[in-house]
Coordinates of C-alpha atoms in Angstrom, one line a residue:
M108 CA -17.8 11.6 20.1
H109 CA -20.1 12.1 17.1
V110 CA -20.6 14.5 14.1
I111 CA -23.8 15.2 12.4
A112 CA -24.8 17.3 9.5
T113 CA -27.9 19.1 8.1
A114 CA -29.3 18.5 4.6
G115 CA -32.2 19.7 2.6
H116 CA -33.4 22.4 0.1
I117 CA -32.5 25.9 0.4
D118 CA -34.6 28.1 2.8
H119 CA -36.1 25.2 4.6
G120 CA -34.7 26.3 7.9
K121 CA -31.6 24.2 8.4
S122 CA -29.4 27.0 9.9
T123 CA -32.3 28.1 12.1
L124 CA -32.6 24.6 13.4
V125 CA -28.8 24.3 14.2
K126 CA -29.0 27.7 16.0
A127 CA -32.1 26.5 18.1
L128 CA -30.3 23.3 19.0
T129 CA -26.8 24.7 19.8
G130 CA -27.3 28.3 20.5
I131 CA -24.6 29.0 17.8
D132 CA -25.3 30.7 14.6
P133 CA -23.6 28.6 11.9
D134 CA -23.6 31.3 9.3
R135 CA -20.3 32.8 9.7
L136 CA -19.6 34.8 6.5
P137 CA -20.7 38.5 6.2
E138 CA -22.4 37.7 2.9
E139 CA -24.3 34.8 4.6
I140 CA -25.5 37.1 7.5
A141 CA -26.5 39.9 5.1
R142 CA -28.3 37.7 2.6
G143 CA -29.7 35.2 5.0
L144 CA -28.4 32.5 2.6
T145 CA -25.9 29.8 3.6
I146 CA -23.1 29.6 1.1
D147 CA -20.3 27.7 2.8
L148 CA -20.2 25.1 5.7
G149 CA -21.1 26.3 9.1
F150 CA -20.1 24.7 12.4
A151 CA -21.7 24.4 15.8
W152 CA -22.0 21.8 18.7
F153 CA -24.1 20.8 21.7
D154 CA -23.9 18.2 24.4
L155 CA -26.5 15.3 24.6
P156 CA -28.3 14.9 27.9
N157 CA -25.8 12.3 28.9
G158 CA -23.0 14.8 28.4
E159 CA -21.6 13.4 25.2
P160 CA -20.6 16.2 22.7
V161 CA -22.0 16.3 19.2
G162 CA -20.6 18.3 16.4
V163 CA -22.9 19.8 13.8
V164 CA -22.0 20.6 10.2
D165 CA -24.6 23.0 8.6
V166 CA -24.5 22.7 4.8
P167 CA -25.9 25.1 2.0
G168 CA -29.1 24.1 0.3
H169 CA -28.6 26.0 -2.9
E170 CA -27.8 23.9 -6.0
R171 CA -24.8 26.3 -6.9
F172 CA -23.1 25.1 -3.5
I173 CA -23.5 21.4 -3.8
K174 CA -19.7 21.1 -3.9
N175 CA -19.7 22.6 -0.3
M176 CA -22.5 20.5 0.8
V177 CA -20.6 17.4 -0.3
A178 CA -17.6 18.5 1.6
G179 CA -19.6 18.7 4.8
V180 CA -21.4 15.4 4.8
G181 CA -18.8 13.0 3.9
S182 CA -17.6 12.1 7.4
I183 CA -20.8 12.1 9.5
D184 CA -22.6 9.6 11.9
A185 CA -26.0 10.8 11.0
V186 CA -28.0 13.6 9.2
L187 CA -30.7 16.0 10.1
F188 CA -32.8 16.1 7.0
V189 CA -34.9 19.1 6.9
V190 CA -38.0 19.7 4.9
A191 CA -40.1 22.9 5.1
A192 CA -43.8 22.3 5.8
D193 CA -44.8 25.1 3.4
D194 CA -42.7 24.2 0.4
G195 CA -42.7 20.5 1.0
W196 CA -40.3 18.2 -0.9
M197 CA -38.1 20.2 -3.4
P198 CA -35.3 19.4 -6.0
Q199 CA -32.5 19.8 -3.6
S200 CA -34.3 17.6 -1.1
T201 CA -34.0 14.9 -3.8
E202 CA -30.4 15.7 -4.7
H203 CA -29.2 15.9 -0.9
L204 CA -30.7 12.5 -0.3
Q205 CA -29.2 11.0 -3.3
I206 CA -25.8 12.2 -2.3
L207 CA -26.1 11.1 1.3
S208 CA -27.1 7.7 0.2
L209 CA -24.1 7.4 -2.3
L210 CA -21.8 8.4 0.5
G211 CA -23.0 5.5 2.6
I212 CA -24.7 7.5 5.4
E213 CA -27.0 5.0 7.2
S214 CA -29.0 6.8 9.6
G215 CA -30.8 10.2 10.2
L216 CA -33.7 12.1 11.6
I217 CA -36.3 14.1 9.4
V218 CA -37.2 17.4 10.7
L219 CA -40.4 19.1 9.3
T220 CA -39.8 22.7 9.9
K221 CA -42.1 25.9 9.7
V222 CA -45.0 23.9 11.0
D223 CA -46.2 27.1 12.7
I224 CA -47.3 28.7 9.2
V225 CA -49.5 25.7 8.0
D226 CA -52.3 23.9 9.4
N227 CA -52.6 20.3 10.5
E228 CA -54.0 19.0 7.3
M229 CA -50.9 20.4 5.5
I230 CA -48.5 18.7 8.1
E231 CA -50.1 15.4 7.6
S232 CA -49.8 15.8 3.7
R233 CA -46.2 16.7 4.1
K234 CA -45.5 13.6 6.2
K235 CA -47.1 11.4 3.6
E236 CA -45.1 13.0 0.9
I237 CA -41.9 12.6 2.8
R238 CA -42.7 8.9 3.4
S239 CA -43.3 8.5 -0.3
R240 CA -40.2 10.2 -1.3
T241 CA -37.9 8.5 1.2
K242 CA -39.3 4.9 0.6
G243 CA -36.4 2.5 -0.2
T244 CA -33.7 4.9 1.2
F245 CA -31.9 4.8 4.6
L246 CA -34.5 7.4 5.8
E247 CA -37.5 5.2 5.0
H248 CA -38.2 4.3 8.7
S249 CA -36.6 7.4 10.3
D250 CA -38.7 9.5 12.7
I251 CA -40.3 12.6 11.5
V252 CA -40.2 15.4 14.1
C253 CA -42.2 18.7 13.7
F254 CA -40.3 21.8 14.6
N255 CA -41.7 25.2 15.4
A256 CA -38.6 27.6 15.5
P257 CA -40.3 30.7 17.0
E258 CA -41.4 28.7 20.0
G259 CA -38.8 26.0 20.1
K260 CA -41.4 23.3 20.0
G261 CA -40.0 20.0 19.0
K262 CA -36.5 20.7 20.2
H263 CA -36.6 18.3 23.1
E264 CA -37.9 15.6 20.8
I265 CA -35.2 16.2 18.3
M266 CA -32.6 16.0 21.0
E267 CA -34.0 12.7 22.2
S268 CA -34.1 11.3 18.8
I269 CA -30.5 12.3 17.9
G270 CA -29.3 10.7 21.2
A271 CA -31.1 7.4 20.3
I272 CA -29.7 7.5 16.7
L273 CA -26.1 8.0 17.9
A274 CA -26.4 5.5 20.5
R275 CA -27.1 2.9 17.9
A276 CA -24.4 4.3 15.5
P277 CA -21.7 1.6 14.8
R278 CA -18.4 2.2 16.5
V279 CA -15.9 3.6 14.2
K280 CA -12.9 1.4 13.4
N281 CA -9.9 3.1 14.9
L282 CA -7.2 2.7 12.3
D283 CA -3.5 2.9 13.2
S284 CA -3.1 6.2 11.3
P285 CA -5.3 9.4 11.5
R286 CA -6.8 11.2 8.6
L287 CA -8.5 14.6 8.9
Y288 CA -9.8 16.2 5.6
I289 CA -9.4 20.0 6.0
D290 CA -12.7 22.0 5.3
R291 CA -11.5 25.4 6.7
S292 CA -8.0 27.1 6.9
F293 CA -7.4 30.5 8.6
V294 CA -5.0 32.5 10.6
A295 CA -5.7 32.9 14.3
K296 CA -4.2 36.0 16.0
G297 CA -1.1 34.9 18.1
S298 CA -1.5 31.3 17.0
G299 CA -0.8 31.2 13.3
T300 CA -2.3 28.6 10.9
V301 CA -5.4 26.8 12.1
V302 CA -7.2 24.3 10.2
T303 CA -10.5 22.6 11.0
G304 CA -12.1 19.3 9.7
T305 CA -13.7 16.0 11.0
L306 CA -11.2 13.5 12.2
I307 CA -12.6 10.5 10.4
E308 CA -10.0 7.9 11.6
G309 CA -7.1 7.4 13.9
S310 CA -6.1 10.0 16.5
I311 CA -4.1 13.1 16.7
R312 CA -2.1 14.4 19.7
T313 CA -0.5 17.6 20.5
G314 CA 3.2 17.8 19.5
Q315 CA 2.8 15.1 16.8
E316 CA 4.3 15.4 13.5
L317 CA 1.9 15.1 10.5
E318 CA 2.0 15.3 6.7
L319 CA -0.2 17.4 4.6
C320 CA -1.4 15.2 1.7
P321 CA -1.1 15.7 -1.3
A322 CA 1.3 18.4 -0.9
G323 CA 3.8 16.2 1.1
K324 CA 4.7 19.1 3.4
L325 CA 5.6 18.0 7.1
V326 CA 3.6 20.0 9.8
R327 CA 3.6 20.0 13.7
V328 CA 0.5 20.0 15.8
R329 CA 1.0 22.9 18.1
S330 CA -2.4 22.6 19.9
L331 CA -5.8 21.0 19.5
Q332 CA -9.4 22.2 20.2
N333 CA -12.7 20.3 20.0
H334 CA -15.7 22.7 20.3
K335 CA -13.4 25.6 21.5
R336 CA -12.1 23.3 24.3
T337 CA -8.3 22.6 24.4
I338 CA -7.5 18.9 24.3
E339 CA -4.4 16.8 24.2
M340 CA -5.7 14.2 21.9
A341 CA -8.4 14.2 19.3
M342 CA -10.3 10.8 18.6
P343 CA -12.7 9.9 15.8
I344 CA -15.3 10.8 14.8
S345 CA -14.9 14.5 16.1
R346 CA -14.7 18.0 14.9
V347 CA -11.1 19.2 15.4
A348 CA -9.3 22.6 15.2
V349 CA -5.7 22.0 14.7
N350 CA -3.0 24.8 15.2
L351 CA -0.2 23.9 12.8
G352 CA 3.5 24.8 12.7
G353 CA 5.5 24.8 9.6
I354 CA 3.0 26.0 7.0
G355 CA 1.0 29.0 6.0
H356 CA -2.9 28.8 5.8
D357 CA -2.8 29.4 2.1
N358 CA -0.9 26.0 1.6
A359 CA -3.4 24.1 3.9
I360 CA -6.3 24.2 1.5
R361 CA -9.7 22.7 1.7
G362 CA -9.4 19.1 0.3
S363 CA -6.0 18.4 1.8
A364 CA -5.7 15.9 4.5
L365 CA -3.6 15.6 7.7
V366 CA -2.1 12.1 7.9
L367 CA 0.9 10.4 9.4
P368 CA 4.1 10.9 7.4
G369 CA 4.7 8.1 5.0
R370 CA 1.3 6.4 5.4
F371 CA -0.3 7.9 2.4
K372 CA 0.8 8.4 -1.1
P373 CA -1.3 11.0 -3.2
T374 CA -2.7 9.8 -6.5
S375 CA -4.4 11.3 -9.5
I376 CA -5.5 7.9 -11.2
I377 CA -7.9 5.6 -9.3
A378 CA -10.1 2.6 -10.1
A379 CA -13.6 2.5 -8.9
E380 CA -17.0 1.2 -9.0
I381 CA -19.5 3.8 -10.1
I382 CA -23.2 3.7 -9.4
A383 CA -25.5 5.9 -11.7
L384 CA -28.5 7.5 -10.0
P385 CA -31.9 5.8 -10.8
G386 CA -33.3 9.0 -12.3
L387 CA -30.5 9.9 -14.5
S388 CA -31.8 11.5 -17.7
F389 CA -28.7 10.7 -19.8
P390 CA -25.9 8.1 -19.8
L391 CA -22.5 8.6 -18.6
K392 CA -20.3 8.1 -21.6
N393 CA -16.9 6.8 -21.9
N394 CA -14.2 9.4 -21.5
A395 CA -16.7 11.9 -20.2
E396 CA -15.5 14.9 -18.1
I397 CA -16.9 15.0 -14.7
Q398 CA -16.6 16.9 -11.5
F399 CA -15.3 14.6 -8.8
H400 CA -15.7 15.0 -5.1
I401 CA -14.0 13.0 -2.4
G402 CA -13.6 14.0 1.4
T403 CA -13.5 17.8 1.2
A404 CA -11.8 17.9 -2.1
G405 CA -13.4 18.7 -5.6
M406 CA -11.8 18.7 -9.1
T407 CA -12.5 17.6 -12.6
G408 CA -11.8 14.1 -13.9
K409 CA -12.3 11.9 -16.8
V410 CA -13.9 8.5 -16.7
K411 CA -12.8 5.6 -18.7
F412 CA -15.0 2.3 -18.4
L413 CA -13.5 -1.1 -18.3
D414 CA -16.7 -3.2 -18.6
C415 CA -18.9 -1.0 -20.7
D416 CA -19.2 1.9 -23.2
R417 CA -21.5 4.0 -21.2
L418 CA -23.3 3.9 -17.8
E419 CA -27.2 4.1 -18.0
A420 CA -29.4 5.2 -15.1
D421 CA -29.6 2.9 -12.1
S422 CA -26.6 0.7 -13.2
T423 CA -23.1 0.0 -12.1
G424 CA -19.8 0.1 -14.1
I425 CA -16.0 -0.3 -13.4
A426 CA -13.9 2.5 -14.5
V427 CA -10.6 4.3 -14.2
I428 CA -10.9 7.9 -13.2
K429 CA -8.1 10.2 -14.2
L430 CA -8.3 13.4 -12.0
S431 CA -7.0 17.0 -12.8
R432 CA -4.9 17.1 -9.6
E433 CA -3.8 14.7 -6.9
I434 CA -6.0 13.6 -3.9
C435 CA -5.4 11.8 -0.7
C436 CA -7.7 8.6 -0.6
R437 CA -7.8 5.0 0.4
I438 CA -9.5 1.8 -0.8
G439 CA -13.0 1.9 0.2
D440 CA -13.5 5.6 0.2
R441 CA -16.9 6.9 -1.2
F442 CA -17.0 9.7 -3.7
I443 CA -19.7 11.7 -5.7
I444 CA -19.5 12.6 -9.4
R445 CA -21.5 15.4 -10.9
K446 CA -22.0 16.8 -14.4
I447 CA -20.0 19.9 -15.1
S448 CA -22.6 21.7 -17.2
P449 CA -25.4 21.9 -16.5
Q450 CA -24.6 21.0 -13.0
G451 CA -26.3 17.8 -11.7
T452 CA -25.4 14.6 -9.7
I453 CA -24.6 11.7 -11.9
G454 CA -23.8 9.2 -9.2
G455 CA -21.0 8.2 -6.9
G456 CA -18.9 5.1 -6.1
T457 CA -16.2 3.4 -4.1
V458 CA -12.5 3.6 -4.6
L459 CA -11.3 0.0 -5.4
D460 CA -7.6 1.0 -6.2
W461 CA -5.9 4.2 -5.1
D462 CA -3.1 3.9 -7.6
Y463 CA -4.0 2.7 -11.0
A464 CA -1.3 3.9 -13.5
D465 CA 0.3 1.7 -16.2
I466 CA -1.7 -1.5 -15.9
K467 CA -0.6 -4.1 -18.5
L468 CA -3.7 -6.2 -18.7
S469 CA -6.7 -6.4 -21.0
K470 CA -9.8 -4.3 -20.0
T471 CA -11.6 -7.5 -19.5
R472 CA -9.1 -8.9 -17.0
Q473 CA -8.8 -5.5 -15.3
A474 CA -12.7 -5.5 -14.8
E475 CA -12.7 -9.0 -13.4
L476 CA -10.0 -8.1 -10.9
L477 CA -11.6 -5.0 -9.8
K478 CA -15.0 -6.6 -9.2
I479 CA -13.2 -9.1 -6.8
R480 CA -12.0 -6.1 -4.9
R481 CA -15.5 -4.9 -4.2
R482 CA -15.4 -7.0 -1.2
L483 CA -12.8 -4.6 0.3
D484 CA -11.2 -7.3 2.5
I485 CA -7.5 -8.0 2.8
E486 CA -7.8 -11.3 0.9
S487 CA -9.3 -9.8 -2.3
I488 CA -6.9 -6.8 -2.2
V489 CA -3.8 -9.1 -1.9
K490 CA -5.2 -11.7 -4.2
T491 CA -5.8 -9.1 -7.0
D492 CA -2.5 -7.2 -6.6
L493 CA -0.7 -10.5 -6.9
A494 CA -2.7 -11.4 -10.0
R495 CA -1.6 -8.1 -11.5
F496 CA 2.0 -7.9 -10.4
G497 CA 3.1 -11.4 -9.6
C498 CA 4.4 -10.1 -6.2
L499 CA 3.5 -7.4 -3.9
D500 CA 5.6 -5.1 -1.9
L501 CA 4.4 -4.9 1.6
K502 CA 5.2 -1.3 1.7
R503 CA 2.6 -0.7 -1.0
L504 CA 0.1 -2.8 0.8
K505 CA 0.4 -0.7 3.8
L506 CA 0.3 2.6 2.0
N507 CA -3.2 4.2 1.8
S508 CA -4.4 1.1 3.7
R509 CA -7.9 0.5 5.2
F510 CA -6.4 -2.2 7.5
T511 CA -4.6 -2.1 10.9
E512 CA -1.0 -3.5 11.3
K513 CA -2.6 -6.4 13.4
E514 CA -5.2 -7.2 10.8
L515 CA -2.4 -7.4 8.1
S516 CA -0.2 -9.4 10.4
D517 CA -2.9 -11.8 11.2
Y518 CA -3.9 -12.4 7.7
L519 CA -0.3 -13.1 6.5
A520 CA 0.1 -15.6 9.3
G521 CA -2.9 -17.5 8.2
A522 CA -2.7 -17.1 4.4
Q523 CA -2.4 -20.6 2.6
N524 CA -1.5 -19.4 -0.8
V525 CA 0.5 -16.3 -0.2
M526 CA 4.2 -16.6 0.9
K527 CA 6.5 -13.7 2.2
S528 CA 9.9 -13.3 0.5
G529 CA 11.9 -10.5 2.1
T530 CA 9.7 -7.4 1.9
E531 CA 7.4 -8.8 -0.8
L532 CA 4.4 -11.1 -0.9
I533 CA 4.3 -13.7 -3.6
D534 CA 1.3 -15.8 -4.9
R535 CA 2.4 -19.4 -4.4
S536 CA 0.6 -20.6 -7.6
Y537 CA 2.5 -18.1 -9.4
L538 CA 5.8 -19.5 -8.3
D539 CA 4.6 -23.2 -8.5
K540 CA 3.9 -23.0 -12.3
Y541 CA 7.8 -22.6 -12.8
V542 CA 8.9 -25.2 -10.3
D543 CA 8.6 -28.2 -12.7
H544 CA 10.3 -26.4 -15.5
I545 CA 13.3 -25.5 -13.4
K546 CA 13.4 -29.0 -12.0
E547 CA 13.4 -30.5 -15.4
F548 CA 16.1 -28.2 -16.5
L549 CA 18.3 -29.1 -13.6
D550 CA 17.7 -32.8 -13.8
S551 CA 18.7 -32.7 -17.4
F552 CA 21.8 -30.7 -16.6
H553 CA 22.9 -33.1 -13.8
R554 CA 22.6 -36.0 -16.3
Q555 CA 24.6 -34.3 -18.9
Q556 CA 27.2 -33.0 -16.5
P557 CA 27.2 -35.0 -13.3
W558 CA 30.4 -33.6 -12.3
A559 CA 29.3 -30.0 -12.1
A560 CA 28.5 -28.4 -8.7
G561 CA 25.4 -26.7 -10.2
V562 CA 24.2 -24.2 -12.5
A563 CA 24.4 -20.4 -12.2
P564 CA 21.0 -18.5 -12.0
G565 CA 22.1 -16.6 -14.9
E566 CA 22.2 -19.7 -17.0
I567 CA 18.6 -20.8 -15.9
S568 CA 17.3 -17.3 -16.7
R569 CA 18.8 -17.4 -20.2
K570 CA 17.5 -21.1 -21.0
L571 CA 14.0 -20.5 -19.6
K572 CA 13.7 -16.9 -20.6
L573 CA 12.9 -15.7 -17.2
P574 CA 13.9 -12.2 -15.9
V575 CA 16.6 -12.5 -13.2
A576 CA 14.5 -10.6 -10.7
E577 CA 11.5 -13.0 -11.2
L578 CA 13.8 -16.0 -11.1
S579 CA 15.4 -14.9 -7.7
K580 CA 11.8 -15.1 -6.1
I581 CA 11.2 -18.6 -7.7
I582 CA 14.6 -19.9 -6.5
D583 CA 13.8 -18.5 -2.8
H584 CA 10.6 -20.4 -3.1
M585 CA 12.0 -23.7 -4.3
I586 CA 14.6 -23.6 -1.7
S587 CA 12.1 -22.9 1.0
I588 CA 10.0 -25.9 0.0
G589 CA 13.1 -28.1 -0.2
E590 CA 13.4 -28.6 -4.0
L591 CA 16.7 -26.8 -4.5
E592 CA 19.9 -25.9 -2.7
Q593 CA 22.5 -23.3 -3.5
T594 CA 26.1 -23.4 -2.7
N595 CA 28.6 -20.8 -3.6
G596 CA 26.0 -19.3 -5.9
M597 CA 25.4 -22.5 -7.9
L598 CA 22.0 -24.2 -8.0
K599 CA 21.3 -28.0 -7.9
I600 CA 18.4 -30.3 -6.9
K601 CA 18.2 -30.7 -3.2
G602 CA 20.5 -33.7 -2.2
Y603 CA 22.1 -34.2 -5.5
L604 CA 25.9 -35.1 -5.2
P605 CA 28.3 -34.4 -8.2
H606 CA 30.2 -37.2 -9.3
L607 CA 32.5 -38.4 -12.0
K608 CA 31.9 -41.0 -14.8
S609 CA 34.0 -44.2 -14.8
D610 CA 36.5 -43.0 -17.3
Q611 CA 36.8 -39.7 -15.7
K612 CA 37.6 -41.4 -12.3
K613 CA 40.6 -43.1 -14.0
L614 CA 41.9 -39.6 -15.0
A615 CA 41.3 -38.4 -11.6
Q616 CA 43.4 -41.1 -10.1
E617 CA 46.1 -40.4 -12.5
L618 CA 46.1 -36.7 -11.8
M619 CA 46.3 -37.3 -8.0
A620 CA 49.3 -39.7 -8.6
V621 CA 51.2 -37.2 -10.7
L622 CA 50.5 -34.3 -8.0
S623 CA 51.6 -36.4 -5.1
A624 CA 54.7 -37.8 -6.9
K625 CA 56.3 -34.3 -7.0
P626 CA 54.1 -32.0 -4.9
L627 CA 56.3 -29.0 -5.4
A628 CA 57.4 -29.6 -9.0
S629 CA 54.2 -31.1 -10.6
P630 CA 52.8 -29.7 -13.9
L631 CA 50.5 -26.7 -13.9
K632 CA 46.9 -26.8 -14.7
K633 CA 47.4 -25.6 -18.3
E634 CA 50.0 -28.3 -18.9
F635 CA 47.5 -31.1 -17.8
I636 CA 44.9 -29.6 -20.1
E637 CA 47.4 -29.3 -23.0
R638 CA 48.2 -33.1 -22.5
N639 CA 44.4 -34.0 -22.4
P640 CA 41.6 -31.4 -22.5
A641 CA 39.5 -33.9 -20.4
F642 CA 41.7 -33.0 -17.4
E643 CA 39.9 -29.5 -17.1
I644 CA 36.8 -31.1 -16.0
I645 CA 38.6 -33.4 -13.6
I646 CA 40.6 -30.6 -12.0
N647 CA 37.6 -28.3 -11.5
F648 CA 35.6 -31.2 -10.0
L649 CA 38.3 -32.1 -7.7
R650 CA 38.9 -28.5 -6.7
D651 CA 35.2 -28.0 -6.0
Q652 CA 35.2 -31.1 -3.9
G653 CA 38.2 -30.0 -1.8
D654 CA 40.4 -32.8 -3.0
I655 CA 43.0 -30.5 -4.5
I656 CA 44.0 -26.8 -4.0
E657 CA 44.3 -24.6 -7.1
L658 CA 46.8 -21.6 -6.6
N659 CA 47.6 -18.7 -8.6
G660 CA 49.3 -19.4 -11.8
G661 CA 47.6 -22.7 -12.1
V662 CA 49.7 -24.4 -9.4
L663 CA 48.0 -27.5 -8.1
L664 CA 48.5 -29.4 -4.9
T665 CA 46.6 -32.2 -3.3
K666 CA 44.7 -31.3 -0.1
D667 CA 47.1 -33.4 2.0
D668 CA 50.2 -32.1 0.3
F669 CA 49.2 -28.5 0.9
S670 CA 48.5 -29.3 4.4
T671 CA 52.0 -30.5 4.8
V672 CA 53.5 -27.6 3.0
A673 CA 51.6 -25.2 5.3
A674 CA 52.7 -27.0 8.5
R675 CA 56.3 -27.0 7.3
V676 CA 56.3 -23.3 6.5
S677 CA 54.5 -22.5 9.9
S678 CA 57.1 -24.6 11.8
Y679 CA 60.0 -23.1 10.1
L680 CA 58.9 -19.5 10.6
T681 CA 58.3 -20.3 14.4
Q682 CA 61.8 -21.2 14.6
V683 CA 63.5 -18.5 12.8
G684 CA 61.0 -15.6 13.3
K685 CA 61.0 -14.5 9.8
A686 CA 62.1 -15.4 6.3
T687 CA 62.1 -14.2 2.7
A688 CA 60.3 -16.0 0.0
S689 CA 63.8 -17.1 -1.4
Q690 CA 64.8 -18.6 2.0
L691 CA 61.5 -20.4 2.2
K692 CA 62.0 -21.8 -1.4
D693 CA 65.4 -23.1 -0.6
Y694 CA 64.1 -24.6 2.7
L695 CA 61.2 -26.4 0.9
G696 CA 63.4 -27.2 -2.2
T697 CA 61.1 -25.8 -4.8
T698 CA 61.2 -22.9 -7.2
R699 CA 59.9 -19.3 -7.1
K700 CA 57.1 -20.4 -9.6
Y701 CA 55.5 -22.6 -6.9
M702 CA 56.7 -20.7 -3.8
I703 CA 55.1 -17.3 -4.5
P704 CA 51.5 -18.9 -5.1
I705 CA 52.0 -20.9 -2.1
L706 CA 52.9 -18.0 0.0
E707 CA 50.0 -15.9 -1.3
K708 CA 47.4 -18.6 -0.4
L709 CA 49.1 -18.9 3.1
D710 CA 48.8 -15.1 3.5
S711 CA 45.2 -15.3 2.7
L712 CA 44.7 -18.0 5.2
E713 CA 46.7 -16.1 7.7
V714 CA 49.1 -18.8 8.3
T715 CA 51.8 -16.4 7.3
R716 CA 51.9 -12.6 7.2
R717 CA 54.0 -10.5 4.8
E718 CA 56.1 -7.7 6.4
G719 CA 58.1 -6.0 3.6
D720 CA 60.3 -8.6 2.0
Y721 CA 59.7 -11.1 4.9
R722 CA 57.1 -13.5 6.0
V723 CA 56.4 -13.9 9.6
P724 CA 54.0 -16.4 11.5
G725 CA 50.4 -15.3 11.0
A726 CA 47.3 -15.4 13.3
N727 CA 46.5 -19.0 12.3
S728 CA 50.2 -20.3 12.3

């Protein structure tokens, strides 16, 4: 499917040409019909000789209705550029061609109308004029077909040329998600709200739930039509009428877009490359108010340059544009900017970043990164976002994306300097610059406290003055590359084994001997430490190594003694069925100070289970 549009100066016969080609009068408003003047967009269609349908958007030629013209030509395959033989090239001929070029239109046919009211010499003169005016533009080598409306002469040649142009048109990239900019909204009797527009990407099917962006309202597709024919699915690029449920036509305004829920986020601040027209008679100054057009939307905005103070004619600048209201766009979208008063086209550009609020970088650095994004490929988008944020949420990368899910997946699978951590992408070089610092800190810690199981992340965060959120990404990275390991929340160098110094080993032997001498009557932890503060490190080390068991109240047992006690309690309860803590205390020959912590530990291990004042065998008894 294809969509083409007309372009050209007022009263040069655009609507007459469309009617001759399609049999449909594109002027639909009473005022247009009464005045013979196209004010708003008109729509028609025809089938090529091969049966392929072609939608036609007829645009107004008057300078006062340029905003409507821009809304009609932003999503087309080719243009029918109309010049009248009696008037020749006129001001709106120039402006329309400039706008088409800025929007990236690459092919078209030039139609010389009203040839029936001039002689052959004038026709040849007009052709030379057109060649001169279109030199260096995408129309430079386009065919010029003469059209005589009263007799219909030239219609066959126009049809053949259109077919040849569209056959050469590049195939539209079919993205995973649809986008249709609304150019008309009305109420159809018996149907409700109907919107029309050109489906520029993705597909829409009957019954599908869509979102109206930027309003954020969910709607349902009741039915679809293409050229007044009911269809089940619409494909790009095609003219589509969508009968919507869940919204009134007053809310589905021109400039809104139908998209998949959750795939687009509206924005009012974009970063862009701006191109000023060659013939611009005044510079575009910093902080200038402009009229901004994208898709079928138009609003005011303010331009703030990052790499210059003003933009002269035929030059390019990097800027942030703050808009008066939200729009629906994606990276790579083309737009037009115009002077508010007096009206006139200044230039246009390309969206480099769709959400550009609160950037904490110098203007120079911002401009550098945005210039990289002009490549509009996945690598440049990811690289510059990582440079800005340090990490990139995959959800943000997929929002307003110009890439398919497969393209994103293939890129991530082959990216050398980007790694995935949970739902985030991280620049490996960003992480690597911290690796040595953390390793040095841990090496020093292990030398000073060789007995310690490791360091808590919070301690590293404080010492190196790294935010905890950032540190967690670095830690994950270091673990993944085999530099660190984490046990019970404590970090250490991969392969490091905690150990005691020689004098500490002697204390450890002494402590184990004391505990083994009287397992159920040995000193408590605090009593050991009161005797010698160095015991605290020893006890904690032996506990972390699993050589001793520390119970509530500071009761300490060697691992072997605790196993013996657990076996005795389990065996006793198996014999008697149940017993109180007092009975078990007497059975083991100990006191309540030791018995209660032992039973609490056995309960937690399900060796025993408490039933009121009694203990019974547990699941692991």
